[in-house]
Amino acid sequence: MAKSNNKIAMLTNFVLIVALLVIVSMAESREIGILKGKQSAPSCDKVYGVASGDTCFGVTQMFNLTTAFFDSVNPNLNCTSLFVGQWLCIAGSA
Ligand SMILES: *[C@@H]1O[C@H](CO)[C@@H](O)[C@H](O)[C@H]1NC(C)=O
Ligand SMILES: *[C@@H]1O[C@H](CO)[C@@H](O)[C@H](O)[C@H]1NC(C)=O
């Protein structure tokens, strides 16, 4: 009787420890995600899908954006290799 109670207690402890580990690792990965978001990706509120013939300059003119703003919300964008259907950020904050 005492033995089986012990087993149940051990099992309960084990489950609690595993649950704790899962919670901690989830919290940690969320923190890393927040940090990464702050470091690199600017937040984008509106996107525009590139159509045939579009250029970065054309898109900035279409939406009255300054190139500085456009560059800041589209980091790492290579304007010489735009492709149709590519999403460009046209509103947001860097
Ligand atoms: C962009 O600016 C021009 C002139 O200032 C204006 O006529 C046009 O409506 C604006 N377009 C947009 C999308 O805001
Ligand atoms: C942009 O794309 C063009 C064409 O694919 C390539 O030649 C050029 O090196 C790229 N530039 C950068 C900064 O990645």
PDB file of N, CA, C and O and ligand atoms in Angstrom, residues 76-82, ligand 2:
ATOM      1  N   ASN A  76      17.154  44.776 -46.099  1.00  0.00           N
ATOM      2  CA  ASN A  76      17.664  43.631 -46.868  1.00  0.00           C
ATOM      3  C   ASN A  76      16.923  43.414 -48.181  1.00  0.00           C
ATOM      4  O   ASN A  76      16.982  42.341 -48.760  1.00  0.00           O
ATOM      5  N   LEU A  77      16.202  44.422 -48.621  1.00  0.00           N
ATOM      6  CA  LEU A  77      15.510  44.282 -49.899  1.00  0.00           C
ATOM      7  C   LEU A  77      16.486  44.587 -51.036  1.00  0.00           C
ATOM      8  O   LEU A  77      17.185  45.588 -51.001  1.00  0.00           O
ATOM      9  N   ASN A  78      16.517  43.711 -52.012  1.00  0.00           N
ATOM     10  CA  ASN A  78      17.372  43.944 -53.169  1.00  0.00           C
ATOM     11  C   ASN A  78      16.490  44.410 -54.324  1.00  0.00           C
ATOM     12  O   ASN A  78      15.794  43.618 -54.941  1.00  0.00           O
ATOM     13  N   CYS A  79      16.533  45.696 -54.598  1.00  0.00           N
ATOM     14  CA  CYS A  79      15.627  46.270 -55.591  1.00  0.00           C
ATOM     15  C   CYS A  79      15.964  45.864 -57.018  1.00  0.00           C
ATOM     16  O   CYS A  79      15.144  46.032 -57.916  1.00  0.00           O
ATOM     17  N   THR A  80      17.166  45.358 -57.251  1.00  0.00           N
ATOM     18  CA  THR A  80      17.501  44.912 -58.597  1.00  0.00           C
ATOM     19  C   THR A  80      16.970  43.511 -58.869  1.00  0.00           C
ATOM     20  O   THR A  80      17.027  43.035 -59.991  1.00  0.00           O
ATOM     21  N   SER A  81      16.451  42.856 -57.849  1.00  0.00           N
ATOM     22  CA  SER A  81      15.889  41.521 -58.098  1.00  0.00           C
ATOM     23  C   SER A  81      14.489  41.399 -57.500  1.00  0.00           C
ATOM     24  O   SER A  81      14.160  40.437 -56.825  1.00  0.00           O
ATOM     25  N   LEU A  82      13.650  42.399 -57.774  1.00  0.00           N
ATOM     26  CA  LEU A  82      12.242  42.325 -57.385  1.00  0.00           C
ATOM     27  C   LEU A  82      11.559  41.251 -58.225  1.00  0.00           C
ATOM     28  O   LEU A  82      11.897  41.066 -59.387  1.00  0.00           O
TER      29      LEU A  82
HETATM   30  C1  LIG B   2      20.876  41.999 -55.952  1.00  0.00           C
HETATM   31  O1  LIG B   2      20.452  41.119 -56.974  1.00  0.00           O
HETATM   32  C2  LIG B   2      21.263  41.166 -58.135  1.00  0.00           C
HETATM   33  C3  LIG B   2      20.617  40.272 -59.168  1.00  0.00           C
HETATM   34  O2  LIG B   2      20.236  39.036 -58.633  1.00  0.00           O
HETATM   35  C4  LIG B   2      22.672  40.739 -57.780  1.00  0.00           C
HETATM   36  O3  LIG B   2      23.498  40.814 -58.922  1.00  0.00           O
HETATM   37  C5  LIG B   2      23.223  41.665 -56.697  1.00  0.00           C
HETATM   38  O4  LIG B   2      24.492  41.227 -56.290  1.00  0.00           O
HETATM   39  C6  LIG B   2      22.291  41.701 -55.512  1.00  0.00           C
HETATM   40  N1  LIG B   2      22.770  42.699 -54.565  1.00  0.00           N
HETATM   41  C7  LIG B   2      22.834  42.477 -53.266  1.00  0.00           C
HETATM   42  C8  LIG B   2      23.278  43.621 -52.432  1.00  0.00           C
HETATM   43  O5  LIG B   2      22.526  41.398 -52.765  1.00  0.00           O
END
